[in-house]
PDB file of C-alpha atoms in Angstrom:
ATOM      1  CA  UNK G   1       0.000   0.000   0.000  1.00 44.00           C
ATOM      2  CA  UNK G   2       0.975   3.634  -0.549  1.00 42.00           C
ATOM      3  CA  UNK G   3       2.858   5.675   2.175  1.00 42.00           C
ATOM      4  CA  UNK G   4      -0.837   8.034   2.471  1.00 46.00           C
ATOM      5  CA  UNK G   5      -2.965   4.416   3.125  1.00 50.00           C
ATOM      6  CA  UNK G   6      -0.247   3.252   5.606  1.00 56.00           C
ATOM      7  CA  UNK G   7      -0.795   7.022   7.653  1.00 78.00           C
ATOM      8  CA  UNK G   8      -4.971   6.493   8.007  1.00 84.00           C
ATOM      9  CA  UNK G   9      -5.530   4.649  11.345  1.00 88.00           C
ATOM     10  CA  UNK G  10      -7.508   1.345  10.966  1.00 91.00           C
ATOM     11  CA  UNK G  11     -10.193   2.923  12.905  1.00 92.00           C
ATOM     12  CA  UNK G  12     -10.977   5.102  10.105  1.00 94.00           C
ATOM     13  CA  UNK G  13     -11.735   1.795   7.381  1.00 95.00           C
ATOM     14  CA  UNK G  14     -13.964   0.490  10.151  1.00 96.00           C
ATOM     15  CA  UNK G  15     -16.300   3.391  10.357  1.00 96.00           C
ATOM     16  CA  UNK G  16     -15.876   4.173   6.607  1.00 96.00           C
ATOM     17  CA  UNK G  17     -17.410   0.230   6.480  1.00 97.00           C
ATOM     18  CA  UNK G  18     -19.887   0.556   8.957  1.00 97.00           C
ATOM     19  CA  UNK G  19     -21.335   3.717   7.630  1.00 97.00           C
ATOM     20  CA  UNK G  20     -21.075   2.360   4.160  1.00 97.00           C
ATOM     21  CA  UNK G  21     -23.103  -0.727   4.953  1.00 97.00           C
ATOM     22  CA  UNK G  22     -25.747   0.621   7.071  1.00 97.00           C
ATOM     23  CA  UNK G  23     -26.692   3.749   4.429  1.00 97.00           C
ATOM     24  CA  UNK G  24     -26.515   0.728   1.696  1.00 97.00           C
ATOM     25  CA  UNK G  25     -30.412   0.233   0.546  1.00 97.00           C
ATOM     26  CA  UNK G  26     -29.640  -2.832  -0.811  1.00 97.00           C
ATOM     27  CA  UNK G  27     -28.040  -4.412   2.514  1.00 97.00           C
ATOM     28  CA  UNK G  28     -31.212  -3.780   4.561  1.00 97.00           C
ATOM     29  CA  UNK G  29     -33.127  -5.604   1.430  1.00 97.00           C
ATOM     30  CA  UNK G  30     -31.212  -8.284   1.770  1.00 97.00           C
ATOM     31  CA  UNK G  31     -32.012  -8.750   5.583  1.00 97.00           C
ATOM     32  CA  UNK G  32     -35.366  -7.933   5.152  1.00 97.00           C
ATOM     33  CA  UNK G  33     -35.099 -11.046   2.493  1.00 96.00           C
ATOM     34  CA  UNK G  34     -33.489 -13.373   5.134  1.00 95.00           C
ATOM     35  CA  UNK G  35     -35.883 -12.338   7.550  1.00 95.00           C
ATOM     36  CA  UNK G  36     -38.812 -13.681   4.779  1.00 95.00           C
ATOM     37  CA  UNK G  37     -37.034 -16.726   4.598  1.00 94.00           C
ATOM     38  CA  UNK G  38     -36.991 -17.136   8.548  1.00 92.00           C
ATOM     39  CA  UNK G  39     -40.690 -16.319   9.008  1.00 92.00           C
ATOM     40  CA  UNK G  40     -41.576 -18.552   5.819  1.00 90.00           C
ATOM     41  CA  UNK G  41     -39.388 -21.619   7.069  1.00 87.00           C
ATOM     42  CA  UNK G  42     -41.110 -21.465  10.316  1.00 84.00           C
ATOM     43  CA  UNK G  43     -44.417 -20.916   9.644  1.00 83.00           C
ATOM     44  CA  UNK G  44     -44.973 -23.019   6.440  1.00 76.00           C
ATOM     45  CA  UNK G  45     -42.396 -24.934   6.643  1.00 70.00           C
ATOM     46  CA  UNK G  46     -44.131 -27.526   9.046  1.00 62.00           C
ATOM     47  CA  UNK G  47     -42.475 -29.542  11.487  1.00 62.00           C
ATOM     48  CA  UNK G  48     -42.007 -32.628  13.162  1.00 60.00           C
ATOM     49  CA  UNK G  49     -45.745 -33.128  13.523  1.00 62.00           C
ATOM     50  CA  UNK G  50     -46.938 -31.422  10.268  1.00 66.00           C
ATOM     51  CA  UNK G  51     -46.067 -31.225   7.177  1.00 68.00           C
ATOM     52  CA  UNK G  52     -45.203 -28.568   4.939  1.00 71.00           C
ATOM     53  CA  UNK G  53     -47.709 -26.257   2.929  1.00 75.00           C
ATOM     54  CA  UNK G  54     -48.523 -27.298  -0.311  1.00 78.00           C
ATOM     55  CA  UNK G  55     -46.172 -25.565  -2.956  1.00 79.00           C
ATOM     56  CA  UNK G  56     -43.671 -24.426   0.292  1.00 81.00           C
ATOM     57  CA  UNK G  57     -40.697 -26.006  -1.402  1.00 85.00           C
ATOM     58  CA  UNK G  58     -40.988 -24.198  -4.834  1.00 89.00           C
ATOM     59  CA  UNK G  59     -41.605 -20.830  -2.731  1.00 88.00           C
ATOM     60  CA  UNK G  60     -38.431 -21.666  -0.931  1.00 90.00           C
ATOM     61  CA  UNK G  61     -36.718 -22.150  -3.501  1.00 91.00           C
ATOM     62  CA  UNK G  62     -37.298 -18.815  -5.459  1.00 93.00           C
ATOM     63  CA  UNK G  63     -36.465 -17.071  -1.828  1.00 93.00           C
ATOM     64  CA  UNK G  64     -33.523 -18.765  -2.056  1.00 94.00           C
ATOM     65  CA  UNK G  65     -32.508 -17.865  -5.535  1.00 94.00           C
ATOM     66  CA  UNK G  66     -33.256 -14.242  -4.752  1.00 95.00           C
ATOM     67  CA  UNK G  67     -31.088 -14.278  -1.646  1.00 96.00           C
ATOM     68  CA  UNK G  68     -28.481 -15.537  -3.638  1.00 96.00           C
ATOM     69  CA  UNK G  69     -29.125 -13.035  -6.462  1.00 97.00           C
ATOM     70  CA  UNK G  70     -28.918 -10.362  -4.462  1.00 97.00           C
ATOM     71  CA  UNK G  71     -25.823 -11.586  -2.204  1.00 97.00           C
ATOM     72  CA  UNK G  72     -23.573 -11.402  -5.473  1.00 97.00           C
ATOM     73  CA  UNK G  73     -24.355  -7.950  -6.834  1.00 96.00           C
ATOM     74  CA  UNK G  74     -24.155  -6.690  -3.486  1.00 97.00           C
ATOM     75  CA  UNK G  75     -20.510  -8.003  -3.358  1.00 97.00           C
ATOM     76  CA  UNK G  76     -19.934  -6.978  -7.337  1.00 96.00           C
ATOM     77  CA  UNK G  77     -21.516  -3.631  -6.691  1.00 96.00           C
ATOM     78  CA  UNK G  78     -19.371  -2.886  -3.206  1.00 97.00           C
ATOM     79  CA  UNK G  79     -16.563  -4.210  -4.990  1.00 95.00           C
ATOM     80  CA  UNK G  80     -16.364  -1.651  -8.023  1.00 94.00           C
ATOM     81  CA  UNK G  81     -17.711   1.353  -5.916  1.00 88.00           C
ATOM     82  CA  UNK G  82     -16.706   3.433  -3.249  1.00 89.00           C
ATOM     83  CA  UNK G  83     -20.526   4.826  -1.742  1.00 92.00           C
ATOM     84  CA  UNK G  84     -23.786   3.258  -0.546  1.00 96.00           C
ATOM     85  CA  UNK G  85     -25.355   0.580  -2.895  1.00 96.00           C
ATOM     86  CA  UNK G  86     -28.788   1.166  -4.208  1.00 96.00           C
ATOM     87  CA  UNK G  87     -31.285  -1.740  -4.619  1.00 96.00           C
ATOM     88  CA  UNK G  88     -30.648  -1.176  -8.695  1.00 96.00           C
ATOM     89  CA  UNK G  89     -27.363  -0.682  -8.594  1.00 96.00           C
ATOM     90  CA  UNK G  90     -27.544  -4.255  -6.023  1.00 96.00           C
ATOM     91  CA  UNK G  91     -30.431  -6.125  -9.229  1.00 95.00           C
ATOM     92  CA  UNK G  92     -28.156  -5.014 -11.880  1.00 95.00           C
ATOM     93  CA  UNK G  93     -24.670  -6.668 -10.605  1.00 95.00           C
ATOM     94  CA  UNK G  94     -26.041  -9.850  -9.987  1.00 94.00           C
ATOM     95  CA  UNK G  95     -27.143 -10.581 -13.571  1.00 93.00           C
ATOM     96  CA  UNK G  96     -23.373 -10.951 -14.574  1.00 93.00           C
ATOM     97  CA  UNK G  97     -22.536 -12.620 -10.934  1.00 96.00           C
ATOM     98  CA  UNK G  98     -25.264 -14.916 -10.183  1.00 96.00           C
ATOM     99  CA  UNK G  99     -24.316 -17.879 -12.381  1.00 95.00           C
ATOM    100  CA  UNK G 100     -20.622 -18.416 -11.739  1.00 96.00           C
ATOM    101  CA  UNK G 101     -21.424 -17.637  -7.883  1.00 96.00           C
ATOM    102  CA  UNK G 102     -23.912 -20.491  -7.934  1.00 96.00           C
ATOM    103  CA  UNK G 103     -21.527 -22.969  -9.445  1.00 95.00           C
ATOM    104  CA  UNK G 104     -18.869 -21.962  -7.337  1.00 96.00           C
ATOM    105  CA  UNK G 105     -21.062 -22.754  -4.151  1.00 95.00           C
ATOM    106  CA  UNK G 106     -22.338 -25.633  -5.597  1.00 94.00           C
ATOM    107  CA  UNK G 107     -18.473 -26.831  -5.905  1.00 94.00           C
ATOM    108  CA  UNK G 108     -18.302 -25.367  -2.094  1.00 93.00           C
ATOM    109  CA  UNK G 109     -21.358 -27.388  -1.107  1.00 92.00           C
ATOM    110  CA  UNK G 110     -19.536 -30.577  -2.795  1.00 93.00           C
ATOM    111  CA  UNK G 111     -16.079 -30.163  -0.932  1.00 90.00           C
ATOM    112  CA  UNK G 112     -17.964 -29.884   2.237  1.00 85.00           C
ATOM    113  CA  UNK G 113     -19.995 -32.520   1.618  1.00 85.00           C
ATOM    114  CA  UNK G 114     -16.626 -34.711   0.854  1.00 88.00           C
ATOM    115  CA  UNK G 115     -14.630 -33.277   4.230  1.00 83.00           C
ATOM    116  CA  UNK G 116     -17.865 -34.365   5.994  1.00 79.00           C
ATOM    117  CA  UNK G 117     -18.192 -38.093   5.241  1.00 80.00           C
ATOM    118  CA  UNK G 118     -14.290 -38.469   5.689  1.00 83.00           C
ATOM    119  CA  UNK G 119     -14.785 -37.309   9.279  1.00 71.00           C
ATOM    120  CA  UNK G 120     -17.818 -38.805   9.602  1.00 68.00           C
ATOM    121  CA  UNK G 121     -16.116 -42.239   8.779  1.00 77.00           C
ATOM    122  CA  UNK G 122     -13.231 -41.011  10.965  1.00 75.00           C
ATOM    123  CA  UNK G 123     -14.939 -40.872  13.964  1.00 65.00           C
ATOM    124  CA  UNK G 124     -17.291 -42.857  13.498  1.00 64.00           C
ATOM    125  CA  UNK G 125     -20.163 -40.463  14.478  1.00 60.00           C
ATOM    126  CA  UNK G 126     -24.285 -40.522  13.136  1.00 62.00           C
ATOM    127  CA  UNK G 127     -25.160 -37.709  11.003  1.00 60.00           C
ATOM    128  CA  UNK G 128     -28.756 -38.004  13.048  1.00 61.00           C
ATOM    129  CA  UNK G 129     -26.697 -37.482  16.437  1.00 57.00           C
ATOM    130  CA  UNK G 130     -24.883 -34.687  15.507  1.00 58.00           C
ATOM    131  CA  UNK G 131     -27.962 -32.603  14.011  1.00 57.00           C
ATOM    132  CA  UNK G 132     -30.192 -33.072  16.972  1.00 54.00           C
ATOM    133  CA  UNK G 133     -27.260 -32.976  19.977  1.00 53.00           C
ATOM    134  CA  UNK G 134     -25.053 -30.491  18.654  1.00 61.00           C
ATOM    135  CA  UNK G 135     -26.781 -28.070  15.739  1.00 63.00           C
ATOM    136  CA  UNK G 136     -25.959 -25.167  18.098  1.00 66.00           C
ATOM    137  CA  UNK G 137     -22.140 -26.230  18.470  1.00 72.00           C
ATOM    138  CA  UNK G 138     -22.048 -27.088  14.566  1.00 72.00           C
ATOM    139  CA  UNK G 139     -23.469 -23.672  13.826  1.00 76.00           C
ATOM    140  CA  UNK G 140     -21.040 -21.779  15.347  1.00 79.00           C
ATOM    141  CA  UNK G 141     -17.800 -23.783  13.763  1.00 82.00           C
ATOM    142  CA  UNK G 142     -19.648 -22.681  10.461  1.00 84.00           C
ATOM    143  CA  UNK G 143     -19.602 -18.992  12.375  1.00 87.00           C
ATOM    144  CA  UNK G 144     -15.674 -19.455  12.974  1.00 90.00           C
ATOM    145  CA  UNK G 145     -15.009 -20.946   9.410  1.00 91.00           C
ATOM    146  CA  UNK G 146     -16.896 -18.136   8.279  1.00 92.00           C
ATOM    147  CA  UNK G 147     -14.575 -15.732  10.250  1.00 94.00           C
ATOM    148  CA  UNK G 148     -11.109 -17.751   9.304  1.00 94.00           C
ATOM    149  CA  UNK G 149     -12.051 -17.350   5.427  1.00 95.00           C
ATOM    150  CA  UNK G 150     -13.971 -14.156   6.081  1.00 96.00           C
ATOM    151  CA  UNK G 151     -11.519 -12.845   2.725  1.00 97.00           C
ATOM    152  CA  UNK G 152     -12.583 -15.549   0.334  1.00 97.00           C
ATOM    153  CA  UNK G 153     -15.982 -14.017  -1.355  1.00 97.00           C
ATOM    154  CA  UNK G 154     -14.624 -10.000  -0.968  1.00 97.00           C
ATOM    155  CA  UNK G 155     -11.851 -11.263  -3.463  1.00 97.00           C
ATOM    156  CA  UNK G 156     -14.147 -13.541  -5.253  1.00 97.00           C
ATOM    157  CA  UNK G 157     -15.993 -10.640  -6.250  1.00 97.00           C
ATOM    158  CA  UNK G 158     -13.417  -8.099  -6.160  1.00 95.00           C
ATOM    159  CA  UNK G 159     -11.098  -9.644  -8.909  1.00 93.00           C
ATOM    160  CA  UNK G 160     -13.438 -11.347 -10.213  1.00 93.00           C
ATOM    161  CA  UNK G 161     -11.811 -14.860  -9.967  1.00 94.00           C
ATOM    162  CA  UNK G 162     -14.313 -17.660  -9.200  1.00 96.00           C
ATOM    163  CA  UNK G 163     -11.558 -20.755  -8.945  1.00 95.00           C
ATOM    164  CA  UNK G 164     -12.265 -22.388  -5.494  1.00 94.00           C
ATOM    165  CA  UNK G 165      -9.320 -23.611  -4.604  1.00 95.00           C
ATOM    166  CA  UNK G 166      -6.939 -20.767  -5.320  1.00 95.00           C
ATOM    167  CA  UNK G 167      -9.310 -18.615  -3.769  1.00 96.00           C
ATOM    168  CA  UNK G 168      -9.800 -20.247  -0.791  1.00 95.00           C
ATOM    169  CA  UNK G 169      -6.032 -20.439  -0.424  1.00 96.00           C
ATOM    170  CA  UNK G 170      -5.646 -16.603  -0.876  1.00 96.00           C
ATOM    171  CA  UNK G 171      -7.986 -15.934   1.562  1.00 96.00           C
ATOM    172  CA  UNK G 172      -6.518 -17.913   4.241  1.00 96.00           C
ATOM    173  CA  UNK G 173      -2.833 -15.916   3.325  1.00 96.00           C
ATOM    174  CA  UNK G 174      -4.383 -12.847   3.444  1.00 96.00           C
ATOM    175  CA  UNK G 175      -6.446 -13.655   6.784  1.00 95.00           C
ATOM    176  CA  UNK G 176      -3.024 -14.606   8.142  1.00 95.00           C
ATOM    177  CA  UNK G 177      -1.088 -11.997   7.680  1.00 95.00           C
ATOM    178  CA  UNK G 178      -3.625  -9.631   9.077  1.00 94.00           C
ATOM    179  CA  UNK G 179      -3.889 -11.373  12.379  1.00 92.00           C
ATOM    180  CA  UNK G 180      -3.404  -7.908  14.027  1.00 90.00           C
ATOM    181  CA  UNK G 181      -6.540  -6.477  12.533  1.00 90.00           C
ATOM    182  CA  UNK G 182      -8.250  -9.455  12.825  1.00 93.00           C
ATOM    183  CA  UNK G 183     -10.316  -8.225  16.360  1.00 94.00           C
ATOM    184  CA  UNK G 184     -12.603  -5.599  14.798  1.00 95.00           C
ATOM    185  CA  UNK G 185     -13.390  -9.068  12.286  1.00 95.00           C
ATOM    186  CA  UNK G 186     -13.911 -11.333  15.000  1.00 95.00           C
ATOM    187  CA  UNK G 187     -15.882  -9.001  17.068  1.00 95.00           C
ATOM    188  CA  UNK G 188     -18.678  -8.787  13.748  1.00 95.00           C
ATOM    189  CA  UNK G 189     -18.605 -12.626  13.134  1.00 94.00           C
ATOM    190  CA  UNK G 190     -18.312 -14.283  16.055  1.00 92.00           C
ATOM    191  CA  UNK G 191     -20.010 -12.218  18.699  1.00 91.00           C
ATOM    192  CA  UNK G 192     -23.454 -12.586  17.022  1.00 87.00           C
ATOM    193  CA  UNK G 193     -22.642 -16.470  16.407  1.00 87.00           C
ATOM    194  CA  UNK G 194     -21.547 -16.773  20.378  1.00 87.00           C
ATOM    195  CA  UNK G 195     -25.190 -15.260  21.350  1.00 85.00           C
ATOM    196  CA  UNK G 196     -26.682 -17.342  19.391  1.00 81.00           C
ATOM    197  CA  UNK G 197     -24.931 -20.076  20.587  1.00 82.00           C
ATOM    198  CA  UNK G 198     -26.023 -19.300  24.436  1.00 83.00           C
ATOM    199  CA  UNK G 199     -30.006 -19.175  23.365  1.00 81.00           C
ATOM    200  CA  UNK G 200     -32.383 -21.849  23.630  1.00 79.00           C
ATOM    201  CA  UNK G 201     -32.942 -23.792  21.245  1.00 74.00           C
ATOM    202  CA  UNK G 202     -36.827 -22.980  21.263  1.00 79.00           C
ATOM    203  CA  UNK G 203     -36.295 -19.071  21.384  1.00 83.00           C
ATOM    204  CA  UNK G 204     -39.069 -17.254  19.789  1.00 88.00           C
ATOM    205  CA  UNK G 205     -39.438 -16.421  15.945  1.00 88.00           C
ATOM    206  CA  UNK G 206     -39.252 -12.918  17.048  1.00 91.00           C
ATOM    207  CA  UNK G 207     -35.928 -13.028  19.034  1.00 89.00           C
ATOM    208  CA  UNK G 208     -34.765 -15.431  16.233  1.00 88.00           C
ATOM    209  CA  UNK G 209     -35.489 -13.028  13.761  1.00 92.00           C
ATOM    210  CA  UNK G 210     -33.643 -10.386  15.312  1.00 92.00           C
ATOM    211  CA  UNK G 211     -30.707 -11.925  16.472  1.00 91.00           C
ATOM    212  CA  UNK G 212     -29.971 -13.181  12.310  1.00 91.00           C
ATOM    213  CA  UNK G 213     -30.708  -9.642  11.478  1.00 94.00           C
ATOM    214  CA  UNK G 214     -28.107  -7.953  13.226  1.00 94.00           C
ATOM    215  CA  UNK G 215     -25.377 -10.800  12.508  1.00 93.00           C
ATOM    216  CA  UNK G 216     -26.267 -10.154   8.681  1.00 95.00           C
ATOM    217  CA  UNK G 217     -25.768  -6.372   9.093  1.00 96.00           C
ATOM    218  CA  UNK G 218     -22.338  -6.814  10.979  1.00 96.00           C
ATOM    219  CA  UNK G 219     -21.229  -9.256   8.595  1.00 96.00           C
ATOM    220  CA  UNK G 220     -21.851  -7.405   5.494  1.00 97.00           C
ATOM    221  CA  UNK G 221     -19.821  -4.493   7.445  1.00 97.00           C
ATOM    222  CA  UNK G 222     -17.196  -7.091   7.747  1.00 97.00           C
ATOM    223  CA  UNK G 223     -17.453  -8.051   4.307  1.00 97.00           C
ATOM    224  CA  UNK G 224     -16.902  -4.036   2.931  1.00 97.00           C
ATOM    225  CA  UNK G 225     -14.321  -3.910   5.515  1.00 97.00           C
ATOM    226  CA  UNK G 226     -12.496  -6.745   3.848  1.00 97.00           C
ATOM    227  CA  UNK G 227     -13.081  -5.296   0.264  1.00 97.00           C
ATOM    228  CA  UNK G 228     -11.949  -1.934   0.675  1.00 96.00           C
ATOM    229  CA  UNK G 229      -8.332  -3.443   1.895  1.00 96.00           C
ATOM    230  CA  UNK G 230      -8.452  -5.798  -1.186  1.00 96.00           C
ATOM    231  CA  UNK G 231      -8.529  -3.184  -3.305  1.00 94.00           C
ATOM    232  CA  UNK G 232      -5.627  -0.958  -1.543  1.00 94.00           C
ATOM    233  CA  UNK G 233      -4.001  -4.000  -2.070  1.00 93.00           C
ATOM    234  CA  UNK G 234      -5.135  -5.154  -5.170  1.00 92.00           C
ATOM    235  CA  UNK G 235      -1.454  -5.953  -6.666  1.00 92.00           C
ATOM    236  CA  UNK G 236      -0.516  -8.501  -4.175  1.00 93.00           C
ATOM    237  CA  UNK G 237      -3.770  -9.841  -4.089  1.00 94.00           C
ATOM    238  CA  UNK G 238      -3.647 -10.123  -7.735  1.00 94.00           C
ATOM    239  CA  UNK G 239       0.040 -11.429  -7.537  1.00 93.00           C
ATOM    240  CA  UNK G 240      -1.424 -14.289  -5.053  1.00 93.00           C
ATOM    241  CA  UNK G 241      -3.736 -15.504  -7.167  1.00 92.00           C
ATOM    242  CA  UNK G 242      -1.358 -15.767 -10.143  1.00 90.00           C
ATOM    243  CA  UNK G 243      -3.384 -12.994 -12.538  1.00 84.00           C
ATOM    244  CA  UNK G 244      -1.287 -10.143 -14.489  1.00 78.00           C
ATOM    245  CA  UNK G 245      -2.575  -6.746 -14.548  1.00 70.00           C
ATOM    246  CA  UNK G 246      -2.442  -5.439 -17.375  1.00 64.00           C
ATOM    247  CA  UNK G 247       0.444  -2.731 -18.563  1.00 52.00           C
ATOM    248  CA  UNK G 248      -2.038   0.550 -18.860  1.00 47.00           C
ATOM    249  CA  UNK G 249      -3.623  -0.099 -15.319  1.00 49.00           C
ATOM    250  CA  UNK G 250      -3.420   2.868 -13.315  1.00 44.00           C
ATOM    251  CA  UNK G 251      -4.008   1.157  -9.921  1.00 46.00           C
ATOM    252  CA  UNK G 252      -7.456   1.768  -9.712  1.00 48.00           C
ATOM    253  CA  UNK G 253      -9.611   0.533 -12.554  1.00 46.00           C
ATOM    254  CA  UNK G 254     -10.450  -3.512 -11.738  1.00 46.00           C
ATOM    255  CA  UNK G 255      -8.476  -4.282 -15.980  1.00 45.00           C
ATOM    256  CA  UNK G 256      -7.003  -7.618 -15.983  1.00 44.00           C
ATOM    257  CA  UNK G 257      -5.505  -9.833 -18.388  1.00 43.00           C
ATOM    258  CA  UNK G 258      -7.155 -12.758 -19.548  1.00 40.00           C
ATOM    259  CA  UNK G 259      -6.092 -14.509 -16.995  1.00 44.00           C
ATOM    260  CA  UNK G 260      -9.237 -12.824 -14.686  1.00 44.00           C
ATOM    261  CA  UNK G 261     -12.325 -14.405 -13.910  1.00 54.00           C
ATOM    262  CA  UNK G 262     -10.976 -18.265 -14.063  1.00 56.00           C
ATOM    263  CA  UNK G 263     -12.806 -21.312 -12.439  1.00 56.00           C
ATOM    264  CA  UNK G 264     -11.463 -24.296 -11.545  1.00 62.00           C
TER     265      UNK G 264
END
């Protein structure tokens, strides 16, 4: 990073984050989505004594889409500006981002599924047993997963490179070697995951609700947190993941070689 960047105290890319996520339309859309899918899973959803309303699943399913859709312009749209993000601005991202973000989770939801059954057969442990005795404890190692790679989708979106792998292994560098500003990171991410983790498991829709609300705010303010550094640092982060900028690039336009925007 520049000499100027080095002299601006961290303090001042926290606020600049905060502010930047909570004036974002689009971000209180998004929760206002989640909270949909919440209300929608609870009360049509049925349980272990009903079943679920007829045509739930397909109504799911388009929530689910949409949540998606709107989870990768948000990232496109915070990635290539520097103010608030409208809802537009959020709708017209995501048609260029929404298919190559749902194969790379997809290839995300495979790899997990793979790591799973090898521990699974490791220790020799019931799928059944560890959903109903420890979904809370399982939850929050997602929440602390979630905080170790809390880099991977900001340069996902920020390069654009959609390779898994390489990715996933920048992320983890980058996460690394900012151990020392890793606090304001963990304090987003976790803290919401370790009050969740203390409820009951029967806690009202209400409190439920809530609680989900306010851990997707902070982590989207984690998220543009995690952006705005990528792009300070855009030429290591670039180097790292093996793509050439190209000759004309003036530091601050997102031009890459043809190298950019790989998968695996």
């Amino acid at each position: 990073m520049s000499q100027a960047n080095n002299e601006i105290p961290e303090s001042t890319y926290q606020i600049r984050a905060a502010v930047r996520t909570i004036m974002s339309p689009a971000v209180w859309l998004l929760t206002f989505w989640q909270a949909i899918m919440l209300i929608s899973l609870s009360m049509l959803g049925g349980s272990e004594e009903t079943s679920p309303v007829t045509g739930f699943p397909v109504i799911f399913s388009i929530l689910i889409f949409g949540f998606i859709y709107l989870i990768s312009g948000l990232f496109r749209a915070f990635s290539t500006g520097t103010g608030v993000v409208s809802v537009l601005e959020a709708f017209n991202e995501g048609k260029n981002y929404f298919t190559p973000f749902i194969w790379l989770m997809l290839r995300l939801l495979v790899l997990f599924f793979l790591v799973t059954q090898i521990l699974l057969i490791a220790t020799g442990a019931q799928p059944e047993a560890i959903i109903k005795e420890g979904a809370k404890s399982f939850a929050f190692a997602v929440s602390f997963l979630s905080f170790l790679f809390i880099y991977w989708l900001p340069i996902v979106f920020s390069t654009p490179d959609f390779r898994l792998f390489k990715t996933l292994n920048t992320a983890l560098i980058v996460a690394i070697d900012r151990l020392k500003q890793s606090l304001f990171l963990a304090v987003l991410i976790l803290l919401p995951a370790l009050v969740a983790w203390t409820m009951p498991v029967d806690i009202p829709l209400a409190v439920l609700v809530s609680i989900a609300s306010i851990s997707e705010i902070a982590t989207w303010i984690a998220y543009v947190y995690c952006i705005e550094y990528l792009i300070r640092d855009k030429k290591r982060i670039h180097a790292l993941l093996g793509i050439k900028l190209k000759t004309d690039d003036a530091g601050n336009e997102d031009k890459t070689s043809n190298d950019d925007n790989k998968k695996d």
